[in-house]
Amino acid sequence: MIGRHFGIDAALFSLKAYAAAMLALYIAFSIGLQRPYWAFLTAYIVAQPLAGAVLSKAMFRVIGTFVGAIAAVAMVPVLVNSPELLSLAIGLWLGLCVFVSLLDRTPRAYMFVLAGYSAVLIAIPSLDTPDAIFTVASLRVQEITLGIVCGTLVHGVIFPGSVSEFLLGRVAVILEDAERWSRDSLALDPDDALEDERRRLALDITELHQLSIHLPFDISRLAPRVRTVRALQDQLSLLMPLGAAVSDRIVTLRQEGGVPPAVQTLLADVQGWLAASGGDDWRSGAAALLDRCAALEPRVDAQSNWHDLIVLSLVARLGTLVAAHRDCRDLAVQLGTMNRRPVTPRVAELLAGRADRELHRDYAGAFRGALGAFLTMVLGSALWIWSGWNDGATAVMLAGVFLALFAAADNPLVPLKAFFLGTLFATTLGAIYGYAIMPRLDGFVQLAAVLAPPLLALGAMMYSPRWTSLAMPVLLGLGSPLLLADHYTSAFAAFANGAIAELVGLAFAIVMARLLQSAGVEGAIVRTVRAGWTDIAERSNLNIQPDVRAWMARMLDRIALLAPRLALTGRAPGAPLYDALRDLRTGVAIGELRQLRYDLPASETAPLTEVLRGVGGYYRSLDPRHPGPADPGLLEEIDGALHTFSDHAAQRDRRSAALALVSLRRNLFPEASAPEVAA
């Protein structure tokens, strides 16, 4: 990931951010804007190492600021004489925007949360002069837009970082890792650590989705099409369940008497093909391997035994795994070409009808975050009105803003505490600048020169996500309205009151976060796990053609969400309670059974319907805190369906049923003994 170490790239980013901020500040001073520090701060807020990300964030910030300004203009004049109602209105607006942003979960979410806290930043300081609310809102939009334009111009023109180049680099690394994991999965003695590595693939797929949001804004001539990234995500999503299924069947065959020599040779050849990825004979090698997989598939009939079905499952899943890796490589080639035409007929099929990728939506978690922002504004306003503290408005305003900003964090206390420490340091640094350095300055050039050392250091820190939460509050302190104004004032009381208000606002936000998020991570884990199980239960009982692609996208997104949350609680992601990979494989098997039931006459679907109903009932009854094993009756229904379909008239249907039912049996009853399958 970019930005993990300081170096030339960090220095260049810091120089560009500094240049953009100084340009915005100079123009703001020159044209007489009321609060030039907003232009200065905005130039830093929109700064990103990648030019496409700067452009997208700039657009989202302009829209969010404009919508927030409209909301402030609509609320303040009407409710200014009713402070209680105005506090409720502002709190409801902020809560609504936080709710929508938490459901979106893409870089677009910044636009929604910004619309919420922009209204807070415009409305609360205007309570004493409600008649001027339109002027104030207009000036804020101008100041923020100026910072956006300057930041976008500098980052987009001076050595711009390309989203496309970064994405192509990440795709190459992800494919290399995925091929290595698949090679290891095919080993006759698989490593237990493989499961943890495969889970990382879910995080990589989520990263690709986040990067693809910025692609339409990239300035590179090689900018890939978003639908190609979506198609690649779909194929990468197949690798996790397929690799796990192949590995499981190898283990099962070893327990059932050994892997047949011909299959062992095939596995070794697939490993060699994956190791030579990207060679001249890549596609022809894949075609030959697929033919060999098809030739080694045992025929499913009344004489088939459990060993035959496991071999069938192994070589069939292996063939699908080879095809998925081939498609991933072809799509990677498609991403890097300037020609919009598909590089192969298969790529044209993969790109046809691509829709936006579905993500998991945690409505309860979004409501919890929105409620926290709403209560912070309402309770903070009540305490401010009761205390009569003039600068209490600043404390309330910042408390609401910070809680909204970090509502998406699994543990908002961590960034809030970092901001508190950063604000303490910023207060000290601001006092030194405000009362020891700035009174001796004369002109903008000297101001820019004395601000350069801390700003360049802070800009380099912003390049690394690890240090951003410390760098930003210091920047906010240096961007104080008392320090960056057209007429410098040395009123220490105003500076001290403002600093105290910032610290009180942050402390209040920390208290509210602690009260409202005490069980936030645990609750998020339980909701995420339950959402996956509910999805499986509901899909089991649907009588329509399955949409496996959309469901796998949601399930992989849940796996990506679970990994860091389990790490926060100190639990291993591979614990049986949260074995989302098993659930992913089960969902794929359910999709296969539903597709078979959809294709068959209604008179032949009764055994499949019983199995699907049993799987749905099992997942519907699961408790995330105390999950139990599947009902033995479901095992009997699976074995009964295997027995029935082993004598079905059509070989294609016998094969499809065997593949799906064997997968279900191995996923839900891995310790069960071999069944009597022959009819």
XYZ file of C-alpha atoms in Angstrom:
679
model
C 0.000 0.000 0.000
C 1.266 3.480 -0.825
C 2.380 5.802 1.901
C 3.784 3.287 4.353
C 7.254 4.884 4.402
C 8.558 8.430 4.171
C 10.697 9.175 1.138
C 10.778 11.058 -2.133
C 7.105 10.396 -2.846
C 6.102 11.710 0.585
C 8.290 14.790 0.135
C 6.803 15.513 -3.296
C 3.277 15.091 -1.949
C 4.039 17.461 0.931
C 5.488 20.095 -1.411
C 2.411 19.940 -3.653
C 0.027 20.177 -0.695
C 1.973 23.149 0.676
C 1.959 24.893 -2.711
C -1.799 24.357 -3.100
C -2.513 25.664 0.397
C -0.341 28.759 -0.052
C -1.911 29.462 -3.439
C -5.399 29.208 -1.966
C -4.453 31.394 1.000
C -2.854 34.068 -1.211
C -5.891 34.276 -3.500
C -8.247 34.376 -0.510
C -6.303 37.287 0.977
C -6.134 39.056 -2.383
C -9.863 38.962 -3.125
C -10.834 39.732 0.483
C -12.646 36.558 1.491
C -14.000 36.699 5.033
C -12.327 33.552 6.376
C -9.312 32.615 4.232
C -8.335 29.795 6.572
C -11.157 27.674 5.051
C -9.435 27.826 1.659
C -6.115 26.924 3.318
C -7.552 23.955 5.231
C -9.582 22.667 2.281
C -6.483 22.517 0.089
C -4.979 20.124 2.631
C -8.181 18.169 3.209
C -8.586 17.258 -0.480
C -4.887 16.390 -0.880
C -4.327 12.789 -2.018
C -1.263 11.048 -3.473
C -3.275 10.029 -6.559
C -4.575 12.752 -8.883
C -7.787 10.880 -9.689
C -8.562 10.582 -5.986
C -8.017 14.344 -5.588
C -10.446 15.086 -8.420
C -13.121 12.729 -7.117
C -12.766 13.967 -3.545
C -12.897 17.542 -4.797
C -16.149 16.901 -6.639
C -17.656 15.130 -3.643
C -16.587 18.011 -1.367
C -18.065 20.686 -3.645
C -21.393 18.854 -3.816
C -21.428 18.124 -0.087
C -20.563 21.703 0.847
C -23.211 23.116 -1.479
C -25.930 20.796 -0.151
C -24.921 21.522 3.440
C -25.070 25.260 2.777
C -28.583 24.921 1.352
C -29.660 22.958 4.437
C -28.235 25.644 6.769
C -29.979 28.439 4.839
C -33.241 26.493 5.036
C -33.053 25.827 8.797
C -31.604 28.895 10.513
C -33.994 31.725 9.469
C -37.072 29.639 10.213
C -36.007 28.209 13.585
C -33.602 30.806 14.995
C -36.160 31.944 17.582
C -36.630 28.347 18.792
C -33.163 27.135 19.857
C -34.508 23.756 20.922
C -36.148 23.085 17.565
C -33.101 24.381 15.693
C -30.841 22.034 17.672
C -33.148 19.123 16.834
C -33.220 20.080 13.154
C -29.441 20.375 12.903
C -29.014 17.094 14.793
C -31.528 15.298 12.554
C -29.847 16.581 9.406
C -26.417 15.521 10.633
C -27.765 12.115 11.690
C -29.457 11.581 8.315
C -26.281 12.403 6.406
C -24.203 10.101 8.625
C -26.753 7.301 8.127
C -26.601 7.549 4.327
C -22.797 7.784 4.321
C -22.456 4.631 6.439
C -24.698 2.715 4.041
C -22.721 3.848 0.985
C -19.277 2.649 2.213
C -17.381 3.955 -0.811
C -15.351 7.171 -1.266
C -18.696 8.759 -2.232
C -19.690 8.526 1.434
C -17.477 11.580 2.061
C -19.984 13.660 0.093
C -22.873 12.697 2.368
C -21.082 13.185 5.671
C -19.714 16.515 4.402
C -23.244 17.697 3.603
C -24.072 16.995 7.238
C -21.236 18.707 8.998
C -21.051 21.614 6.512
C -24.543 22.574 7.628
C -23.318 22.441 11.239
C -20.244 24.580 10.477
C -22.373 27.200 8.687
C -25.484 27.206 10.876
C -24.093 27.357 14.409
C -21.714 30.342 13.926
C -24.600 32.220 12.249
C -27.042 32.013 15.160
C -26.196 35.538 16.330
C -26.717 36.981 12.835
C -29.465 34.878 11.200
C -30.247 37.604 8.668
C -26.790 37.109 7.157
C -27.050 33.313 6.823
C -27.222 33.404 3.021
C -24.138 35.617 2.824
C -22.260 33.413 5.281
C -23.224 30.241 3.401
C -22.221 31.798 0.096
C -18.824 32.850 1.476
C -18.164 29.388 2.952
C -18.917 27.777 -0.393
C -16.598 30.237 -2.150
C -13.766 29.735 0.345
C -14.021 25.950 0.271
C -14.365 25.878 -3.518
C -11.243 28.021 -3.827
C -9.265 25.520 -1.740
C -10.656 22.659 -3.843
C -9.731 24.334 -7.128
C -6.195 25.108 -5.960
C -5.659 21.602 -4.582
C -7.040 19.986 -7.719
C -4.947 22.189 -9.991
C -1.647 21.585 -8.207
C -2.075 17.839 -7.629
C -3.470 17.285 -11.117
C -0.765 19.185 -13.000
C 2.493 18.861 -11.044
C 3.779 15.269 -11.257
C 0.274 13.809 -10.926
C -0.031 10.381 -9.349
C -2.074 8.082 -11.571
C -4.873 5.961 -10.107
C -4.648 3.763 -13.213
C -0.950 3.015 -12.795
C -1.398 2.293 -9.104
C -4.403 0.049 -9.792
C -2.551 -1.884 -12.497
C 0.341 -2.389 -10.101
C -1.978 -3.642 -7.389
C -3.717 -5.992 -9.843
C -0.354 -7.519 -10.816
C 0.537 -8.128 -7.156
C -2.922 -9.502 -6.317
C -2.846 -11.937 -9.248
C 0.636 -13.112 -8.313
C -0.470 -13.712 -4.714
C -3.686 -15.439 -5.803
C -1.796 -17.788 -8.114
C 0.658 -18.632 -5.353
C -2.203 -19.362 -2.948
C -3.898 -21.582 -5.532
C -0.633 -23.463 -6.138
C -0.327 -24.079 -2.415
C -3.975 -25.187 -2.264
C -3.239 -27.944 -4.778
C -0.464 -29.431 -2.639
C -1.122 -32.925 -1.302
C -0.130 -31.598 2.138
C -1.823 -28.162 2.283
C -0.688 -25.609 4.831
C -3.219 -24.563 7.497
C -2.121 -20.931 7.019
C -3.677 -20.963 3.537
C -7.102 -20.076 4.889
C -5.817 -16.863 6.454
C -4.044 -15.946 3.210
C -7.186 -16.548 1.170
C -9.092 -14.208 3.465
C -6.640 -11.479 2.494
C -7.931 -11.832 -1.040
C -11.282 -10.479 0.193
C -9.490 -7.359 1.436
C -7.723 -7.002 -1.923
C -11.025 -7.248 -3.815
C -12.525 -4.554 -1.586
C -9.475 -2.343 -2.232
C -9.968 -2.702 -5.996
C -13.573 -1.625 -5.579
C -12.579 1.489 -3.643
C -9.923 2.411 -6.217
C -12.336 1.937 -9.117
C -14.532 4.744 -7.729
C -11.744 7.178 -8.653
C -11.114 5.802 -12.161
C -13.584 8.097 -13.976
C -11.646 11.077 -12.592
C -8.182 9.829 -13.527
C -6.193 11.970 -15.940
C -4.249 9.061 -17.442
C -4.824 8.121 -21.083
C -4.623 4.497 -19.959
C -7.518 4.780 -17.510
C -9.193 1.324 -17.466
C -12.942 0.986 -17.671
C -14.722 0.422 -14.387
C -16.682 -2.524 -15.742
C -13.400 -4.331 -16.487
C -12.411 -3.917 -12.835
C -15.844 -5.245 -11.818
C -15.413 -8.295 -14.053
C -11.962 -8.921 -12.555
C -13.429 -8.680 -9.055
C -16.019 -11.304 -10.011
C -13.373 -13.745 -11.208
C -11.119 -13.113 -8.203
C -14.136 -13.810 -6.002
C -14.351 -17.332 -7.437
C -10.807 -18.194 -6.378
C -11.541 -18.321 -2.655
C -14.323 -20.935 -2.649
C -12.754 -22.921 -5.502
C -9.306 -23.107 -3.914
C -10.814 -24.117 -0.578
C -13.018 -26.757 -2.241
C -10.087 -28.320 -4.142
C -7.977 -28.403 -0.993
C -10.824 -30.051 0.956
C -11.355 -32.731 -1.702
C -7.644 -33.567 -1.722
C -7.736 -34.082 2.047
C -10.893 -36.196 1.741
C -9.409 -38.420 -0.968
C -6.306 -39.010 1.135
C -8.584 -40.162 3.940
C -10.590 -42.342 1.545
C -7.694 -44.319 0.114
C -5.521 -41.799 -1.715
C -5.550 -39.435 -4.675
C -5.537 -41.329 -8.021
C -2.157 -41.097 -9.815
C -3.687 -39.426 -12.893
C -5.231 -36.745 -10.676
C -1.929 -36.239 -8.848
C -0.214 -35.652 -12.196
C -2.938 -33.192 -13.197
C -2.560 -31.288 -9.925
C 1.197 -31.016 -10.442
C 0.726 -29.764 -14.000
C -1.780 -27.126 -12.873
C 0.734 -25.970 -10.274
C 3.362 -25.664 -12.984
C 0.954 -23.746 -15.219
C 0.182 -21.294 -12.410
C 3.899 -20.846 -11.690
C 4.493 -19.916 -15.353
C 1.714 -17.337 -15.429
C 1.810 -14.887 -18.277
C 3.848 -17.033 -20.668
C 3.297 -17.213 -24.396
C 1.327 -20.457 -24.165
C -0.850 -19.279 -21.244
C -4.212 -19.679 -22.989
C -3.318 -22.874 -24.843
C -2.030 -24.375 -21.597
C -5.295 -23.508 -19.891
C -7.306 -25.115 -22.690
C -5.262 -28.327 -22.457
C -5.709 -28.493 -18.683
C -9.465 -27.960 -18.994
C -9.681 -30.833 -21.492
C -7.764 -33.096 -19.107
C -10.033 -32.140 -16.208
C -13.104 -33.013 -18.272
C -11.552 -36.329 -19.363
C -10.801 -37.353 -15.757
C -14.332 -36.707 -14.495
C -15.953 -40.019 -13.456
C -19.371 -40.641 -14.936
C -22.194 -40.289 -12.407
C -24.584 -43.238 -12.553
C -26.233 -45.862 -10.414
C -22.870 -47.556 -9.796
C -21.065 -44.437 -8.514
C -19.599 -44.551 -5.021
C -18.481 -41.783 -2.664
C -14.882 -41.967 -3.891
C -16.065 -41.392 -7.462
C -18.095 -38.363 -6.431
C -15.169 -36.835 -4.532
C -12.915 -37.301 -7.572
C -15.615 -35.708 -9.736
C -15.880 -32.768 -7.353
C -12.099 -32.347 -7.238
C -11.423 -32.313 -10.985
C -14.566 -30.270 -11.792
C -13.679 -27.577 -9.246
C -10.074 -27.716 -10.425
C -11.201 -27.035 -13.980
C -13.290 -24.091 -12.853
C -10.302 -22.792 -10.866
C -8.076 -22.973 -13.956
C -10.712 -21.140 -16.015
C -11.024 -18.431 -13.336
C -7.249 -17.849 -13.282
C -7.191 -17.714 -17.085
C -9.996 -15.144 -17.062
C -8.227 -13.079 -14.382
C -5.090 -12.901 -16.508
C -7.053 -11.971 -19.627
C -8.919 -9.246 -17.755
C -5.623 -7.903 -16.406
C -4.412 -7.649 -20.013
C -7.671 -5.886 -20.891
C -7.096 -3.379 -18.069
C -3.688 -2.439 -19.422
C -4.588 -2.043 -23.086
C -5.563 1.272 -24.663
C -7.865 -0.559 -27.049
C -11.434 -0.726 -25.755
C -12.149 -3.834 -27.815
C -12.123 -7.113 -25.800
C -8.831 -8.957 -26.115
C -10.627 -12.336 -26.364
C -14.207 -13.505 -27.003
C -14.304 -14.778 -23.417
C -13.477 -11.285 -22.101
C -16.365 -9.918 -24.161
C -18.670 -12.380 -22.358
C -17.293 -11.360 -18.961
C -17.789 -7.657 -19.697
C -21.352 -8.047 -20.964
C -23.966 -6.588 -18.662
C -21.639 -5.723 -15.781
C -23.496 -3.965 -12.970
C -22.140 -2.094 -9.985
C -20.752 -4.332 -7.263
C -23.091 -5.000 -4.337
C -21.731 -4.368 -0.849
C -22.921 -5.405 2.589
C -25.160 -2.811 4.216
C -25.368 -2.681 7.985
C -28.573 -0.743 8.641
C -28.398 -1.240 12.411
C -24.791 -0.029 12.512
C -25.640 2.975 10.321
C -28.546 3.849 12.602
C -26.268 3.564 15.634
C -23.734 5.949 14.081
C -26.478 8.383 13.054
C -28.000 8.269 16.537
C -24.596 9.055 18.047
C -24.175 12.136 15.860
C -27.746 13.277 16.583
C -27.468 12.846 20.366
C -24.072 14.576 20.417
C -25.544 17.648 18.731
C -28.725 17.724 20.837
C -27.104 17.057 24.220
C -24.175 19.341 23.422
C -26.541 22.157 22.433
C -28.527 21.686 25.648
C -25.344 21.898 27.758
C -24.185 24.941 25.801
C -27.496 26.782 26.261
C -27.597 25.836 29.950
C -24.002 26.960 30.595
C -24.231 30.275 28.760
C -20.620 29.879 27.580
C -20.091 31.985 24.467
C -17.504 29.663 22.964
C -19.656 26.648 23.770
C -20.965 26.895 20.210
C -17.504 25.980 18.924
C -17.313 22.987 21.271
C -20.744 21.694 20.193
C -19.958 22.268 16.544
C -16.656 20.382 16.668
C -18.069 17.532 18.762
C -20.746 16.883 16.149
C -18.292 17.214 13.264
C -15.717 14.826 14.732
C -18.268 12.192 15.699
C -19.703 12.337 12.174
C -16.226 12.099 10.621
C -15.306 8.953 12.552
C -18.722 7.287 12.614
C -17.494 4.718 10.062
C -14.572 3.632 12.267
C -14.984 0.328 14.101
C -13.468 2.004 17.156
C -13.863 5.805 16.834
C -12.117 6.326 20.165
C -8.724 5.676 18.543
C -8.833 8.545 15.991
C -10.661 10.813 18.442
C -7.943 10.398 21.050
C -5.277 10.964 18.395
C -7.051 14.171 17.382
C -7.183 15.259 21.026
C -3.417 14.789 21.409
C -2.809 16.505 18.086
C -4.969 19.435 19.156
C -2.994 19.802 22.389
C 0.214 20.008 20.375
C -1.421 22.341 17.849
C -2.488 24.684 20.637
C 1.083 24.950 21.891
C 2.465 25.409 18.387
C -0.242 27.947 17.546
C 0.554 29.955 20.643
C 4.245 30.047 19.695
C 3.428 31.196 16.185
C 0.716 33.596 17.250
C 2.595 35.409 19.979
C 6.303 34.893 19.258
C 6.646 34.728 15.469
C 3.697 36.252 13.608
C 3.766 39.693 15.291
C 7.204 40.175 13.663
C 6.077 39.284 10.133
C 5.448 41.715 7.318
C 3.681 40.424 4.207
C 2.524 37.143 2.724
C 5.984 35.953 1.636
C 7.259 35.991 5.207
C 4.087 34.260 6.414
C 4.515 31.478 3.846
C 8.198 31.117 4.774
C 7.653 30.724 8.519
C 4.760 28.298 7.989
C 6.796 26.123 5.612
C 8.762 24.011 8.154
C 5.782 22.653 10.129
C 3.524 22.416 7.079
C 6.054 20.436 5.061
C 6.600 18.041 7.963
C 2.860 17.641 8.511
C 2.277 17.119 4.782
C 4.807 14.274 4.761
C 2.988 12.732 7.736
C -0.322 12.987 5.871
C 1.140 10.825 3.105
C 1.067 7.892 5.533
C -2.417 6.844 6.756
C -0.803 5.864 10.040
C 0.055 9.482 10.900
C -2.831 11.353 9.290
C -4.921 11.427 12.467
C -2.069 13.230 14.240
C -1.125 15.560 11.386
C -4.625 16.835 10.622
C -5.421 18.374 14.040
C -2.078 20.184 14.012
C -2.946 21.571 10.587
C -6.316 22.657 11.953
C -4.483 24.453 14.758
C -2.162 26.270 12.365
C -5.189 27.118 10.246
C -6.833 28.918 13.144
C -9.044 31.896 12.194
C -7.011 34.036 14.585
C -3.723 33.187 12.860
C -4.747 33.160 9.194
C -6.789 36.332 8.853
C -6.476 39.439 6.713
C -5.806 41.468 9.864
C -3.725 39.772 12.524
C -4.941 40.106 16.117
C -2.942 39.238 19.213
C -5.940 38.865 21.566
C -4.758 36.011 23.780
C -8.154 35.580 25.452
C -9.846 34.830 22.134
C -7.105 32.355 21.194
C -7.270 30.611 24.585
C -11.064 30.392 24.554
C -10.996 28.948 21.040
C -8.389 26.345 21.989
C -10.295 25.371 25.140
C -13.489 25.051 23.114
C -11.779 22.724 20.639
C -10.460 20.508 23.446
C -13.821 20.484 25.233
C -15.580 19.568 21.977
C -13.182 16.698 21.366
C -13.478 15.512 24.972
C -17.286 15.573 24.687
C -17.077 13.596 21.430
C -14.841 11.020 23.151
C -17.316 10.682 26.038
C -20.263 10.247 23.654
C -18.350 7.723 21.552
C -17.458 5.732 24.659
C -21.085 5.710 25.811
C -22.561 4.844 22.421
C -19.881 2.520 21.035
C -19.081 0.443 24.125
C -20.199 -2.719 22.310
C -19.735 -1.338 18.812
C -17.141 -3.802 17.473
C -18.749 -6.856 19.071
C -22.146 -5.792 17.805
C -20.769 -5.177 14.310
C -19.233 -8.675 14.241
C -22.495 -10.295 15.324
C -24.546 -8.293 12.808
C -22.140 -9.089 9.967
C -22.139 -12.812 10.708
C -25.906 -12.901 11.133
C -26.414 -10.968 7.885
C -24.467 -13.646 5.985
C -26.481 -16.440 7.574
C -29.762 -14.651 6.918
C -28.732 -14.160 3.307
C -28.077 -17.900 2.929
C -31.374 -18.788 4.600
C -33.366 -16.453 2.363
C -31.575 -17.545 -0.806
C -32.273 -21.188 0.002
C -36.031 -20.690 -0.261
C -36.191 -18.506 -3.376
C -37.780 -20.022 -6.482
C -36.144 -17.694 -9.009
C -32.937 -17.991 -10.996
C -30.027 -17.363 -8.609
C -27.714 -14.350 -8.842
C -24.570 -15.927 -7.423
C -22.320 -13.047 -8.529
C -24.147 -10.425 -6.465
C -24.348 -12.674 -3.427
C -20.642 -13.547 -3.571
C -19.800 -9.838 -3.771
C -21.738 -9.189 -0.559
C -20.259 -12.218 1.185
C -16.678 -11.339 0.271
C -17.300 -7.804 1.464
C -18.449 -9.243 4.806
C -15.284 -11.341 5.043
C -13.223 -8.211 4.390
C -15.141 -6.408 7.144
C -14.782 -9.248 9.646
C -10.990 -9.603 9.455
C -10.025 -6.221 11.007
C -12.930 -6.335 13.467
C -11.900 -9.746 14.767
C -8.343 -8.460 15.067
C -9.595 -5.597 17.264
C -11.189 -8.131 19.628
C -8.102 -10.338 19.671
C -9.848 -13.282 17.995
C -8.519 -15.363 15.118
C -10.464 -14.881 11.878
C -10.288 -18.641 11.348
C -12.295 -19.451 14.462
C -15.231 -21.791 13.733
C -17.716 -19.191 14.950
C -16.758 -16.867 12.125
C -15.917 -19.349 9.383
C -17.298 -17.130 6.663
C -15.326 -19.008 4.014
C -17.359 -22.132 4.726
C -20.522 -20.066 4.438
C -19.278 -18.692 1.117
C -18.817 -22.210 -0.279
C -22.216 -23.226 1.063
C -23.857 -20.274 -0.667
C -22.238 -21.224 -3.977
C -23.565 -24.789 -3.625
C -27.029 -23.432 -2.842
C -26.884 -21.356 -6.020
C -25.985 -24.481 -8.014
C -28.871 -26.438 -6.498
C -31.307 -23.609 -7.155
C -30.138 -23.357 -10.769
C -30.656 -27.100 -11.213
C -34.107 -26.887 -9.639
C -34.924 -23.962 -11.924
C -33.953 -25.987 -15.013
C -35.737 -29.235 -14.044
C -39.444 -30.031 -14.356
C -41.346 -29.387 -11.117
C -42.069 -33.110 -10.738
C -38.335 -33.869 -10.296
C -37.350 -31.137 -7.850
C -38.785 -32.451 -4.563
C -35.467 -33.874 -3.194
C -33.662 -30.606 -3.990
C -36.409 -28.527 -2.387
C -36.161 -30.570 0.821
C -32.405 -30.072 0.969
C -32.682 -26.329 0.319
C -35.414 -25.981 2.937
C -33.248 -27.816 5.464
C -30.200 -25.643 4.754
C -32.326 -22.508 5.077
C -33.789 -23.683 8.370
C -30.339 -24.462 9.762
C -28.869 -21.061 8.934
C -32.012 -19.278 10.092
C -31.753 -20.924 13.532
C -28.062 -20.158 14.089
C -27.059 -17.851 16.936
C -23.771 -16.029 16.264
C -22.815 -16.264 19.928
C -23.651 -19.974 20.298
C -23.746 -21.656 16.875
C -24.765 -25.277 16.813
C -24.129 -28.124 14.363
C -26.469 -28.888 11.489
C -29.361 -31.254 12.093
C -28.538 -34.906 11.231
C -31.856 -34.960 9.401
C -30.354 -32.565 6.845
C -27.523 -35.055 6.250
C -30.089 -37.726 5.503
C -31.859 -35.416 3.040
C -28.568 -34.669 1.247
C -27.711 -38.373 1.021
C -31.236 -39.135 -0.150
C -30.949 -36.551 -2.919
C -27.562 -38.001 -3.951
C -29.137 -41.448 -4.090
C -32.105 -40.224 -6.151
C -30.127 -38.221 -8.700
C -27.483 -40.896 -9.213
C -30.110 -42.676 -11.314
C -31.506 -39.605 -13.073
C -32.082 -39.858 -16.819
C -29.805 -36.980 -17.885
C -26.053 -37.231 -17.237
C -25.738 -33.436 -17.112
C -28.301 -33.236 -14.303
C -26.685 -36.137 -12.442
C -23.360 -34.310 -12.590
C -24.779 -30.943 -11.490
C -26.635 -32.482 -8.563
C -23.607 -34.470 -7.441
C -21.305 -31.427 -7.495
C -23.665 -29.246 -5.454
C -24.704 -31.954 -2.968
C -21.143 -33.151 -2.363
C -20.133 -29.544 -1.644
C -22.996 -29.109 0.810
C -22.169 -32.355 2.558
C -18.495 -31.505 2.928
C -19.261 -27.954 4.103
C -21.933 -28.775 6.678
C -20.891 -32.298 7.727
C -17.107 -32.552 7.222
C -16.768 -35.307 9.828
C -19.598 -37.502 8.482
C -18.699 -40.946 7.175
C -19.010 -41.820 3.491
C -22.621 -42.360 2.370
C -24.071 -45.227 0.385
C -24.760 -43.471 -2.908
C -25.384 -46.264 -5.418
C -29.061 -46.557 -6.343
